[in-house]
């Protein structure tokens, strides 16, 4: 096991990783930008190194500066968190080349899964169900229109190198496809530096359900249950829960087995997530993509399994055998995560600002992973996630009731935030009944 | 009556679509702001001529800052 770790991230996830590392007596180092100097994660690390201005390209996305900081601090390992450099195979390689331990899967696995077209083909070949779609990236709009004839409408247009819903849209006919294609291409180029576009048959009334996997040092892959991430706005998750109310036992068994096959197909090591679309009426699923890192919503899996996924990541990266810890995992109860964002709760527009008041709910079955405290400035440079409010109950109604109480007790002042959205959702029958899909927020608002 | 177009939040100016002297229609995109990894198009709410343009690509605007004037 290594004795020091650099966390190449910020905000709530940096803090969450620090907590586990410090409990394991691993010395912690963080890098931070000028914009984040006052945030708690900087103060909580054993050592903090300023690496540049607020703009991500000149700080958290600058692989050379992060590596330099790791060398300067004498860190033995690097944990990338999620976002930023977490799924950058070149960075993972550079970390290993510098003689440091990369807390994550091999650069090769990241690369093979990072390209959505490639990942989709790989999964299909491994016997994991995929939606009808293009096996090659689509180069121009006319090729897209031609491919659409075979795949069929409605279609999902997405960046092959993409993630986080950026540039994704649904096209129901040729006119919409032409528009969606151009948007997707511009964004793909800008955000991911790669204009390749993938077309996939869009599944109507689908639930977005993902499986947590863990690749062990001996090559085995285990599945640690699913998370339902169907509550979304702008194709981005807002609320997640486990277990999924739309997945029956027989489907769960098939999904978990497929996720294990997916991990094994790329020799996956460490924590990863296999995202799927589920047709709840048919109890069928298709592979969507694989995230080769710790997932934002990992806490709900931790709440129901009692595992510490970051600890497992660190131990696996440190060469330890963790098979005893995950040998016989039986999830208990029901957990819900709500992503508290600095945004207008009606239009979902970003709302940076200064936090004048910050009081987190506490108590049995409540977990808050936050990145900020009162007095902090939330800048426009990074995503709007302020905190993850997580609750655990004996069953779904219990968890939902606990969520209502926790939302009511959370006090944030000084900037707009989406707590009112949760109050609304937790009183909305399709959500409380569990019978909802990815269109739930749009329908609640229409 | 001149329309003063102002920023509704702290943001980075990602793209300036119009130039001073351009004629715009109601609903035309004037500039595209970026905040918290989201692009926010700022659109004209009246037709007219852009008589004043106060931002350039790469600028940071505060809530309430003047972006441009349409007359």
Short mmCIF file of C-alpha atoms in Angstrom, two decimals:
data_model
loop_
_atom_site.label_atom_id
_atom_site.label_comp_id
_atom_site.label_asym_id
_atom_site.label_seq_id
_atom_site.Cartn_x
_atom_site.Cartn_y
_atom_site.Cartn_z
CA UNK A 1 0.00 0.00 0.00
CA UNK A 2 1.28 3.50 -0.84
CA UNK A 3 1.63 6.15 1.86
CA UNK A 4 0.77 9.36 0.01
CA UNK A 5 -1.90 10.38 -2.49
CA UNK A 6 -2.47 13.37 -4.73
CA UNK A 7 -6.13 14.14 -5.43
CA UNK A 8 -6.38 15.73 -8.87
CA UNK A 9 -9.81 17.24 -8.37
CA UNK A 10 -11.74 19.83 -6.39
CA UNK A 11 -14.90 20.49 -4.40
CA UNK A 12 -16.99 17.75 -2.86
CA UNK A 13 -15.22 14.82 -4.50
CA UNK A 14 -11.77 16.01 -3.41
CA UNK A 15 -13.07 16.24 0.16
CA UNK A 16 -14.71 12.85 -0.01
CA UNK A 17 -11.49 11.18 -1.21
CA UNK A 18 -9.46 13.01 1.45
CA UNK A 19 -11.75 11.65 4.18
CA UNK A 20 -11.06 8.05 3.29
CA UNK A 21 -7.35 8.53 2.58
CA UNK A 22 -6.84 10.24 5.92
CA UNK A 23 -8.70 7.49 7.74
CA UNK A 24 -6.30 5.03 6.07
CA UNK A 25 -3.31 7.11 7.24
CA UNK A 26 -2.35 8.02 3.71
CA UNK A 27 -0.78 11.48 3.44
CA UNK A 28 -2.94 13.70 1.23
CA UNK A 29 -1.99 16.34 -1.32
CA UNK A 30 -4.41 18.42 -3.38
CA UNK A 31 -3.92 20.78 -6.28
CA UNK A 32 -6.14 23.83 -6.53
CA UNK A 33 -6.83 26.86 -8.71
CA UNK A 34 -6.80 30.49 -7.62
CA UNK A 35 -10.60 30.45 -7.76
CA UNK A 36 -10.76 27.62 -5.20
CA UNK A 37 -8.21 28.87 -2.66
CA UNK A 38 -10.85 29.40 0.05
CA UNK A 39 -12.63 26.06 -0.35
CA UNK A 40 -12.59 23.47 2.45
CA UNK A 41 -10.78 20.78 0.45
CA UNK A 42 -7.69 23.00 0.24
CA UNK A 43 -7.56 23.46 4.01
CA UNK A 44 -8.36 19.83 4.78
CA UNK A 45 -5.53 18.28 2.76
CA UNK A 46 -2.17 17.71 4.44
CA UNK A 47 -0.59 19.68 1.60
CA UNK A 48 -2.13 21.94 -1.06
CA UNK A 49 -0.41 23.16 -4.20
CA UNK A 50 -1.66 26.09 -6.28
CA UNK A 51 -1.45 25.12 -9.95
CA UNK A 52 -3.02 27.99 -11.86
CA UNK A 53 -5.93 30.33 -12.50
CA UNK A 54 -9.61 29.43 -12.37
CA UNK A 55 -10.03 28.38 -15.99
CA UNK A 56 -9.89 24.55 -15.95
CA UNK A 57 -7.63 24.36 -19.01
CA UNK A 58 -4.93 26.20 -17.08
CA UNK A 59 -5.31 24.29 -13.83
CA UNK A 60 -7.28 21.07 -13.24
CA UNK A 61 -7.07 20.03 -16.89
CA UNK A 62 -3.38 20.81 -17.23
CA UNK A 63 -1.81 17.36 -16.91
CA UNK A 64 1.75 18.67 -16.78
CA UNK A 65 1.04 21.02 -13.89
CA UNK A 66 -0.76 18.30 -11.95
CA UNK A 67 2.15 15.90 -12.47
CA UNK A 68 4.66 18.53 -11.47
CA UNK A 69 2.73 19.08 -8.25
CA UNK A 70 2.72 15.34 -7.57
CA UNK A 71 6.49 15.20 -8.04
CA UNK A 72 7.08 18.31 -5.91
CA UNK A 73 4.98 16.89 -3.07
CA UNK A 74 6.49 13.42 -3.39
CA UNK A 75 3.06 11.82 -3.81
CA UNK A 76 3.13 8.09 -4.55
CA UNK A 77 -0.31 7.83 -6.17
CA UNK A 78 -2.85 9.95 -8.04
CA UNK A 79 -6.65 9.77 -7.62
CA UNK A 80 -8.42 11.69 -10.39
CA UNK A 81 -11.95 11.79 -8.91
CA UNK A 82 -14.51 12.23 -11.71
CA UNK A 83 -14.50 14.73 -14.58
CA UNK A 84 -11.37 16.72 -15.46
CA UNK A 85 -8.57 14.21 -16.17
CA UNK A 86 -10.34 11.13 -14.78
CA UNK A 87 -11.03 9.55 -18.16
CA UNK A 88 -7.98 10.89 -19.94
CA UNK A 89 -5.92 7.86 -20.97
CA UNK A 90 -2.93 10.06 -21.84
CA UNK A 91 -2.87 11.42 -18.31
CA UNK A 92 -3.21 7.94 -16.78
CA UNK A 93 -0.24 6.86 -18.89
CA UNK A 94 1.80 9.93 -17.92
CA UNK A 95 1.13 9.19 -14.24
CA UNK A 96 2.43 5.63 -14.64
CA UNK A 97 5.39 6.82 -16.74
CA UNK A 98 6.34 9.20 -13.92
CA UNK A 99 6.58 6.16 -11.65
CA UNK A 100 3.38 6.94 -9.77
CA UNK A 101 0.38 4.74 -9.07
CA UNK A 102 -2.77 5.59 -11.01
CA UNK A 103 -5.94 4.98 -8.98
CA UNK A 104 -8.10 3.71 -11.79
CA UNK A 105 -8.26 1.21 -14.63
CA UNK A 106 -5.50 0.79 -17.20
CA UNK A 107 -5.04 3.56 -19.79
CA UNK A 108 -5.95 0.92 -22.36
CA UNK A 109 -9.33 0.22 -20.71
CA UNK A 110 -10.03 3.97 -20.44
CA UNK A 111 -9.26 4.42 -24.12
CA UNK A 112 -11.37 1.51 -25.30
CA UNK A 113 -14.36 2.63 -23.26
CA UNK A 114 -13.88 6.38 -23.81
CA UNK A 115 -14.68 6.16 -27.47
CA UNK A 116 -18.41 5.43 -27.48
CA UNK A 117 -18.47 3.86 -30.93
CA UNK A 118 -15.63 1.54 -30.00
CA UNK A 119 -17.17 0.75 -26.61
CA UNK A 120 -20.50 -0.06 -28.17
CA UNK A 121 -18.93 -2.45 -30.67
CA UNK A 122 -16.82 -4.08 -27.98
CA UNK A 123 -19.89 -4.63 -25.80
CA UNK A 124 -21.90 -6.05 -28.66
CA UNK A 125 -19.08 -8.48 -29.37
CA UNK A 126 -18.95 -9.44 -25.66
CA UNK A 127 -22.64 -10.35 -25.71
CA UNK A 128 -23.91 -7.25 -23.91
CA UNK A 129 -27.14 -5.94 -25.49
CA UNK A 130 -26.76 -2.63 -27.36
CA UNK A 131 -29.31 -0.36 -29.08
CA UNK A 132 -29.43 -0.32 -32.87
CA UNK A 133 -26.89 2.23 -34.04
CA UNK A 134 -23.85 3.09 -36.08
CA UNK A 135 -20.81 0.82 -35.80
CA UNK A 136 -18.61 3.56 -37.32
CA UNK A 137 -18.43 7.26 -36.40
CA UNK A 138 -20.59 9.38 -38.72
CA UNK A 139 -18.49 11.95 -40.56
CA UNK A 140 -20.97 14.41 -42.03
CA UNK A 141 -24.61 15.31 -41.96
CA UNK A 142 -25.54 13.53 -45.19
CA UNK A 143 -23.94 10.32 -43.94
CA UNK A 144 -25.98 10.77 -40.75
CA UNK A 145 -29.21 11.10 -42.71
CA UNK A 146 -28.34 7.98 -44.71
CA UNK A 147 -27.44 6.01 -41.56
CA UNK A 148 -30.71 7.12 -39.93
CA UNK A 149 -32.62 5.25 -42.62
CA UNK A 150 -31.16 1.98 -41.36
CA UNK A 151 -31.18 2.70 -37.61
CA UNK A 152 -34.63 4.26 -37.61
CA UNK A 153 -36.15 7.30 -35.86
CA UNK A 154 -36.28 8.53 -33.13
CA UNK A 155 -32.53 8.77 -32.79
CA UNK A 156 -30.09 9.87 -30.15
CA UNK A 157 -27.26 11.94 -31.59
CA UNK A 158 -24.16 12.03 -29.41
CA UNK A 159 -20.47 12.79 -29.34
CA UNK A 160 -18.42 9.62 -29.55
CA UNK A 161 -15.84 11.07 -27.15
CA UNK A 162 -18.49 12.74 -25.03
CA UNK A 163 -20.05 12.51 -21.62
CA UNK A 164 -22.21 14.42 -19.19
CA UNK A 165 -24.98 14.86 -21.72
CA UNK A 166 -23.03 17.55 -23.53
CA UNK A 167 -24.05 17.86 -27.18
CA UNK A 168 -26.61 15.07 -26.92
CA UNK A 169 -30.03 15.42 -28.47
CA UNK A 170 -32.96 13.45 -29.79
CA UNK A 171 -33.97 13.66 -33.45
CA UNK A 172 -37.42 12.50 -34.54
CA UNK A 173 -37.07 13.27 -38.25
CA UNK A 174 -34.55 14.33 -40.86
CA UNK A 175 -34.87 18.07 -40.17
CA UNK A 176 -34.24 17.55 -36.47
CA UNK A 177 -31.36 15.23 -37.25
CA UNK A 178 -29.63 17.84 -39.42
CA UNK A 179 -29.89 20.41 -36.65
CA UNK A 180 -28.90 17.99 -33.86
CA UNK A 181 -25.94 16.75 -35.87
CA UNK A 182 -24.43 20.22 -36.28
CA UNK A 183 -24.94 21.05 -32.59
CA UNK A 184 -23.42 17.77 -31.49
CA UNK A 185 -20.44 18.25 -33.80
CA UNK A 186 -19.67 21.78 -32.61
CA UNK A 187 -19.89 20.79 -28.98
CA UNK A 188 -17.96 17.57 -29.45
CA UNK A 189 -15.14 19.50 -31.07
CA UNK A 190 -15.14 22.16 -28.42
CA UNK A 191 -15.57 20.09 -25.26
CA UNK A 192 -13.85 16.88 -26.21
CA UNK A 193 -11.54 17.91 -29.07
CA UNK A 194 -13.02 15.16 -31.24
CA UNK A 195 -15.91 15.74 -33.68
CA UNK A 196 -16.86 12.05 -34.14
CA UNK A 197 -20.61 11.49 -33.86
CA UNK A 198 -22.56 8.36 -33.02
CA UNK A 199 -26.22 7.68 -33.81
CA UNK A 200 -28.27 5.32 -31.70
CA UNK A 201 -31.91 4.34 -31.70
CA UNK A 202 -33.61 6.32 -28.94
CA UNK A 203 -35.51 4.25 -26.41
CA UNK A 204 -38.78 6.00 -25.49
CA UNK A 205 -39.90 6.05 -21.85
CA UNK A 206 -36.61 4.55 -20.77
CA UNK A 207 -35.08 4.52 -17.35
CA UNK A 208 -31.40 5.21 -17.00
CA UNK A 209 -29.99 2.48 -14.78
CA UNK A 210 -26.32 1.79 -14.15
CA UNK A 211 -24.38 -1.01 -12.51
CA UNK A 212 -21.45 -0.43 -10.18
CA UNK A 213 -18.61 -2.81 -10.93
CA UNK A 214 -15.31 -3.44 -9.24
CA UNK A 215 -12.41 -5.12 -11.02
CA UNK A 216 -10.21 -6.99 -8.57
CA UNK A 217 -6.44 -7.39 -8.76
CA UNK A 218 -6.78 -11.08 -9.74
CA UNK A 219 -8.80 -10.19 -12.85
CA UNK A 220 -12.25 -11.01 -11.47
CA UNK A 221 -14.98 -8.41 -11.82
CA UNK A 222 -17.84 -8.14 -9.31
CA UNK A 223 -21.10 -6.18 -9.63
CA UNK A 224 -22.24 -4.21 -6.57
CA UNK A 225 -25.84 -3.48 -7.49
CA UNK A 226 -27.50 -0.86 -9.63
CA UNK A 227 -28.42 2.82 -9.38
CA UNK A 228 -31.41 4.41 -11.09
CA UNK A 229 -30.48 7.79 -12.54
CA UNK A 230 -33.65 8.60 -14.44
CA UNK A 231 -34.35 11.96 -12.81
CA UNK A 232 -32.53 14.27 -15.21
CA UNK A 233 -32.58 17.79 -16.52
CA UNK A 234 -30.78 18.61 -19.78
CA UNK A 235 -29.75 14.92 -19.97
CA UNK A 236 -27.87 15.35 -16.71
CA UNK A 237 -28.65 13.50 -13.52
CA UNK A 238 -30.22 15.31 -10.58
CA UNK A 239 -31.53 12.51 -8.35
CA UNK A 240 -30.40 8.89 -8.14
CA UNK A 241 -31.68 5.97 -6.15
CA UNK A 242 -30.89 2.36 -5.40
CA UNK A 243 -32.31 -0.17 -5.88
CA UNK A 244 -34.13 0.86 -9.07
CA UNK A 245 -37.94 0.77 -8.69
CA UNK A 246 -38.17 -0.16 -12.38
CA UNK A 247 -35.92 -3.21 -12.34
CA UNK A 248 -37.35 -6.55 -11.25
CA UNK A 249 -35.16 -9.29 -9.77
CA UNK A 250 -34.86 -11.26 -12.99
CA UNK A 251 -33.76 -8.21 -14.99
CA UNK A 252 -31.36 -7.16 -12.23
CA UNK A 253 -29.68 -10.53 -12.42
CA UNK A 254 -29.21 -10.21 -16.20
CA UNK A 255 -27.93 -6.62 -15.93
CA UNK A 256 -25.41 -7.42 -13.24
CA UNK A 257 -24.14 -10.42 -15.19
CA UNK A 258 -23.81 -8.29 -18.35
CA UNK A 259 -21.93 -5.59 -16.43
CA UNK A 260 -19.46 -8.19 -15.20
CA UNK A 261 -18.96 -9.38 -18.80
CA UNK A 262 -18.46 -5.75 -19.87
CA UNK A 263 -15.75 -5.25 -17.27
CA UNK A 264 -14.07 -8.54 -18.06
CA UNK A 265 -14.02 -7.70 -21.79
CA UNK A 266 -11.63 -4.81 -21.12
CA UNK A 267 -9.69 -6.32 -18.21
CA UNK A 268 -11.21 -3.73 -15.91
CA UNK A 269 -9.46 -2.97 -12.60
CA UNK A 270 -10.94 -0.78 -9.87
CA UNK A 271 -14.32 0.98 -9.66
CA UNK A 272 -16.33 1.54 -12.82
CA UNK A 273 -19.90 2.01 -13.92
CA UNK A 274 -21.81 0.36 -16.74
CA UNK A 275 -24.64 2.66 -17.79
CA UNK A 276 -27.72 1.15 -19.44
CA UNK A 277 -31.13 2.17 -20.70
CA UNK A 278 -33.97 0.09 -19.36
CA UNK A 279 -37.38 -0.37 -20.94
CA UNK A 280 -39.36 -0.96 -17.74
CA UNK A 281 -42.45 -2.33 -19.47
CA UNK A 282 -40.50 -4.94 -21.42
CA UNK A 283 -37.92 -5.46 -18.64
CA UNK A 284 -35.17 -5.24 -21.25
CA UNK A 285 -31.97 -3.20 -21.27
CA UNK A 286 -29.27 -1.95 -23.61
CA UNK A 287 -25.72 -0.82 -22.91
CA UNK A 288 -25.23 2.93 -23.05
CA UNK A 289 -21.66 3.61 -21.98
CA UNK A 290 -19.08 2.76 -19.40
CA UNK A 291 -17.61 5.31 -17.03
CA UNK A 292 -14.07 4.31 -16.15
CA UNK A 293 -13.87 6.10 -12.83
CA UNK A 294 -15.61 6.72 -9.54
CA UNK A 295 -19.15 7.92 -10.26
CA UNK A 296 -20.66 11.08 -8.75
CA UNK A 297 -23.53 9.06 -7.27
CA UNK A 298 -21.37 6.33 -5.71
CA UNK A 299 -22.51 7.24 -2.15
CA UNK A 300 -25.91 5.56 -2.53
CA UNK A 301 -24.18 2.27 -3.32
CA UNK A 302 -22.04 2.81 -0.24
CA UNK A 303 -25.11 3.47 1.90
CA UNK A 304 -26.87 0.25 0.97
CA UNK A 305 -23.78 -2.00 0.85
CA UNK A 306 -21.82 -0.54 3.75
CA UNK A 307 -18.71 -0.50 1.53
CA UNK A 308 -16.31 2.42 1.09
CA UNK A 309 -15.68 2.46 -2.65
CA UNK A 310 -12.80 4.93 -2.38
CA UNK A 311 -11.09 2.68 0.16
CA UNK A 312 -11.52 -0.26 -2.22
CA UNK A 313 -10.13 1.81 -5.10
CA UNK A 314 -7.08 2.79 -3.08
CA UNK A 315 -6.47 -0.75 -1.81
CA UNK A 316 -6.80 -2.25 -5.29
CA UNK A 317 -4.43 0.38 -6.71
CA UNK A 318 -2.06 -0.41 -3.84
CA UNK A 319 -2.01 -4.06 -4.89
CA UNK A 320 -4.15 -5.42 -2.07
CA UNK A 321 -6.58 -8.30 -2.33
CA UNK A 322 -10.05 -6.96 -1.46
CA UNK A 323 -12.04 -10.05 -2.44
CA UNK A 324 -13.03 -10.74 1.20
CA UNK A 325 -14.66 -7.30 1.47
CA UNK A 326 -16.78 -7.78 -1.63
CA UNK A 327 -17.28 -11.52 -1.49
CA UNK A 328 -20.80 -11.54 -0.15
CA UNK A 329 -22.44 -8.15 -0.53
CA UNK A 330 -26.17 -8.00 0.22
CA UNK A 331 -27.56 -4.45 -0.22
CA UNK A 332 -29.79 -3.31 2.64
CA UNK A 333 -32.63 -0.81 2.44
CA UNK A 334 -33.04 2.02 -0.04
CA UNK A 335 -30.88 5.08 -0.70
CA UNK A 336 -31.49 8.32 -2.60
CA UNK A 337 -29.04 11.01 -3.68
CA UNK A 338 -30.04 14.56 -4.57
CA UNK A 339 -27.52 16.74 -6.36
CA UNK A 340 -27.71 20.18 -4.86
CA UNK A 341 -26.78 22.61 -7.64
CA UNK A 342 -26.17 26.35 -7.69
CA UNK A 343 -28.86 26.96 -10.27
CA UNK A 344 -32.21 28.52 -10.84
CA UNK A 345 -34.67 25.73 -9.86
CA UNK A 346 -37.13 26.62 -12.63
CA UNK A 347 -35.07 27.22 -15.75
CA UNK A 348 -32.03 25.27 -14.50
CA UNK A 349 -29.72 28.14 -15.42
CA UNK A 350 -26.41 28.39 -13.57
CA UNK A 351 -26.39 30.71 -10.57
CA UNK A 352 -22.88 31.36 -9.30
CA UNK A 353 -22.61 33.60 -6.26
CA UNK A 354 -21.53 33.86 -2.64
CA UNK A 355 -22.83 31.47 -0.01
CA UNK A 356 -23.92 33.53 2.98
CA UNK A 357 -25.60 30.73 4.86
CA UNK A 358 -24.93 26.99 4.81
CA UNK A 359 -26.53 24.55 7.25
CA UNK A 360 -26.51 20.87 6.36
CA UNK A 361 -29.09 18.44 7.68
CA UNK A 362 -27.72 15.73 9.93
CA UNK A 363 -29.02 12.64 11.65
CA UNK A 364 -29.61 8.96 11.20
CA UNK A 365 -29.65 7.88 7.58
CA UNK A 366 -28.43 11.25 6.27
CA UNK A 367 -25.13 11.78 4.50
CA UNK A 368 -24.01 15.05 2.96
CA UNK A 369 -20.95 15.22 0.72
CA UNK A 370 -20.41 18.92 0.20
CA UNK A 371 -17.75 21.08 -1.36
CA UNK A 372 -18.53 24.39 0.26
CA UNK A 373 -19.15 26.17 3.56
CA UNK A 374 -20.68 29.55 4.37
CA UNK A 375 -18.58 32.42 3.04
CA UNK A 376 -17.35 30.52 -0.03
CA UNK A 377 -17.74 31.96 -3.51
CA UNK A 378 -19.20 29.63 -6.13
CA UNK A 379 -17.51 30.65 -9.38
CA UNK A 380 -18.66 30.12 -12.99
CA UNK A 381 -15.56 28.06 -13.84
CA UNK A 382 -16.80 24.66 -12.71
CA UNK A 383 -19.94 22.56 -12.65
CA UNK A 384 -22.71 23.80 -10.35
CA UNK A 385 -22.61 20.90 -7.86
CA UNK A 386 -22.60 22.27 -4.31
CA UNK A 387 -23.33 19.10 -2.39
CA UNK A 388 -24.80 15.63 -2.61
CA UNK A 389 -27.58 15.13 -0.13
CA UNK A 390 -27.97 11.38 0.44
CA UNK A 391 -30.46 9.50 2.55
CA UNK A 392 -30.80 5.85 3.55
CA UNK A 393 -34.01 4.22 4.74
CA UNK A 394 -35.24 0.71 5.49
CA UNK A 395 -37.33 0.79 2.31
CA UNK A 396 -38.24 3.28 -0.45
CA UNK A 397 -41.12 5.07 1.36
CA UNK A 398 -38.88 5.47 4.40
CA UNK A 399 -36.03 6.86 2.27
CA UNK A 400 -38.38 9.24 0.43
CA UNK A 401 -39.78 10.55 3.73
CA UNK A 402 -36.26 11.01 5.09
CA UNK A 403 -35.36 12.86 1.87
CA UNK A 404 -38.27 15.27 2.39
CA UNK A 405 -37.15 16.04 5.93
CA UNK A 406 -33.50 16.42 4.93
CA UNK A 407 -34.36 18.80 2.07
CA UNK A 408 -36.52 20.89 4.42
CA UNK A 409 -33.69 21.07 6.96
CA UNK A 410 -30.99 22.10 4.45
CA UNK A 411 -30.45 25.85 4.64
CA UNK A 412 -28.55 27.60 1.88
CA UNK A 413 -28.49 31.37 1.60
CA UNK A 414 -26.97 33.89 -0.75
CA UNK A 415 -27.43 32.08 -4.04
CA UNK A 416 -30.11 30.30 -5.96
CA UNK A 417 -30.14 26.54 -5.61
CA UNK A 418 -32.33 23.64 -6.66
CA UNK A 419 -33.58 22.50 -3.23
CA UNK A 420 -37.12 23.63 -4.28
CA UNK A 421 -36.95 21.18 -7.19
CA UNK A 422 -36.49 18.30 -4.72
CA UNK A 423 -39.41 19.47 -2.58
CA UNK A 424 -41.54 19.46 -5.74
CA UNK A 425 -40.28 16.09 -6.95
CA UNK A 426 -40.68 14.38 -3.57
CA UNK A 427 -44.37 15.36 -3.63
CA UNK A 428 -44.93 14.35 -7.27
CA UNK A 429 -46.88 11.10 -7.56
CA UNK A 430 -44.97 9.55 -10.50
CA UNK A 431 -41.78 9.91 -8.47
CA UNK A 432 -43.19 8.82 -5.13
CA UNK A 433 -44.81 5.79 -6.78
CA UNK A 434 -41.49 4.90 -8.40
CA UNK A 435 -43.15 4.65 -11.79
CA UNK A 436 -41.18 7.29 -13.72
CA UNK A 437 -38.67 7.57 -16.56
CA UNK A 438 -36.09 10.08 -17.82
CA UNK A 439 -38.90 12.46 -18.84
CA UNK A 440 -40.13 12.87 -15.25
CA UNK A 441 -38.95 16.46 -14.73
CA UNK A 442 -40.29 17.68 -18.07
CA UNK A 443 -43.67 16.12 -17.32
CA UNK A 444 -43.75 17.49 -13.79
CA UNK A 445 -43.25 20.94 -15.23
CA UNK A 446 -45.62 20.75 -18.20
CA UNK B 1 -36.74 52.68 -27.36
CA UNK B 2 -33.26 51.22 -26.95
CA UNK B 3 -32.96 47.74 -25.46
CA UNK B 4 -30.15 47.32 -22.97
CA UNK B 5 -29.08 43.68 -22.94
CA UNK B 6 -27.57 42.69 -19.61
CA UNK B 7 -25.97 39.53 -18.21
CA UNK B 8 -28.26 37.53 -15.92
CA UNK B 9 -25.42 35.79 -14.09
CA UNK B 10 -21.67 35.69 -13.63
CA UNK B 11 -20.31 34.09 -16.77
CA UNK B 12 -17.49 33.93 -19.27
CA UNK B 13 -18.14 35.36 -22.72
CA UNK B 14 -17.57 32.39 -24.99
CA UNK B 15 -18.71 33.74 -28.37
CA UNK B 16 -19.67 37.16 -29.63
CA UNK B 17 -22.00 36.56 -32.53
CA UNK B 18 -22.84 40.15 -33.51
CA UNK B 19 -20.78 43.27 -34.20
CA UNK B 20 -21.61 46.94 -33.67
CA UNK B 21 -23.75 48.15 -36.55
CA UNK B 22 -25.35 44.73 -37.20
CA UNK B 23 -29.07 44.58 -37.74
CA UNK B 24 -30.80 41.98 -35.58
CA UNK B 25 -34.27 40.50 -35.28
CA UNK B 26 -36.19 39.63 -32.15
CA UNK B 27 -34.83 36.23 -31.03
CA UNK B 28 -31.43 36.48 -32.73
CA UNK B 29 -28.47 35.26 -30.71
CA UNK B 30 -26.19 38.16 -29.73
CA UNK B 31 -23.51 36.49 -27.63
CA UNK B 32 -23.08 33.08 -26.05
CA UNK B 33 -22.06 33.05 -22.42
CA UNK B 34 -20.63 30.10 -20.58
CA UNK B 35 -21.12 29.43 -16.93
CA UNK B 36 -20.68 26.25 -14.94
CA UNK B 37 -20.07 24.17 -18.06
CA UNK B 38 -23.30 25.35 -19.68
CA UNK B 39 -23.65 27.54 -22.75
CA UNK B 40 -26.21 30.29 -22.37
CA UNK B 41 -27.22 32.12 -25.56
CA UNK B 42 -28.19 35.74 -24.98
CA UNK B 43 -30.89 36.70 -27.48
CA UNK B 44 -32.33 39.98 -28.69
CA UNK B 45 -35.80 40.78 -27.36
CA UNK B 46 -36.42 43.42 -30.00
CA UNK B 47 -35.42 44.13 -33.60
CA UNK B 48 -32.97 46.91 -34.39
CA UNK B 49 -29.33 47.81 -34.76
CA UNK B 50 -26.55 46.91 -32.33
CA UNK B 51 -25.37 50.43 -31.45
CA UNK B 52 -23.07 49.49 -28.62
CA UNK B 53 -21.20 46.24 -27.86
CA UNK B 54 -19.54 46.10 -24.48
CA UNK B 55 -18.05 42.59 -24.34
CA UNK B 56 -15.36 40.61 -26.13
CA UNK B 57 -14.72 36.88 -26.23
CA UNK B 58 -12.93 35.78 -23.08
CA UNK B 59 -14.38 38.54 -20.89
CA UNK B 60 -15.99 37.76 -17.58
CA UNK B 61 -19.35 39.44 -17.01
CA UNK B 62 -21.06 39.97 -13.65
CA UNK B 63 -24.79 39.74 -13.03
CA UNK B 64 -26.32 42.92 -14.45
CA UNK B 65 -23.36 43.95 -16.62
CA UNK B 66 -24.24 45.58 -19.93
CA UNK B 67 -23.59 43.31 -22.90
CA UNK B 68 -24.92 45.47 -25.73
CA UNK B 69 -27.52 48.03 -26.73
CA UNK B 70 -30.03 47.49 -29.52
CA UNK B 71 -31.71 50.56 -30.96
#
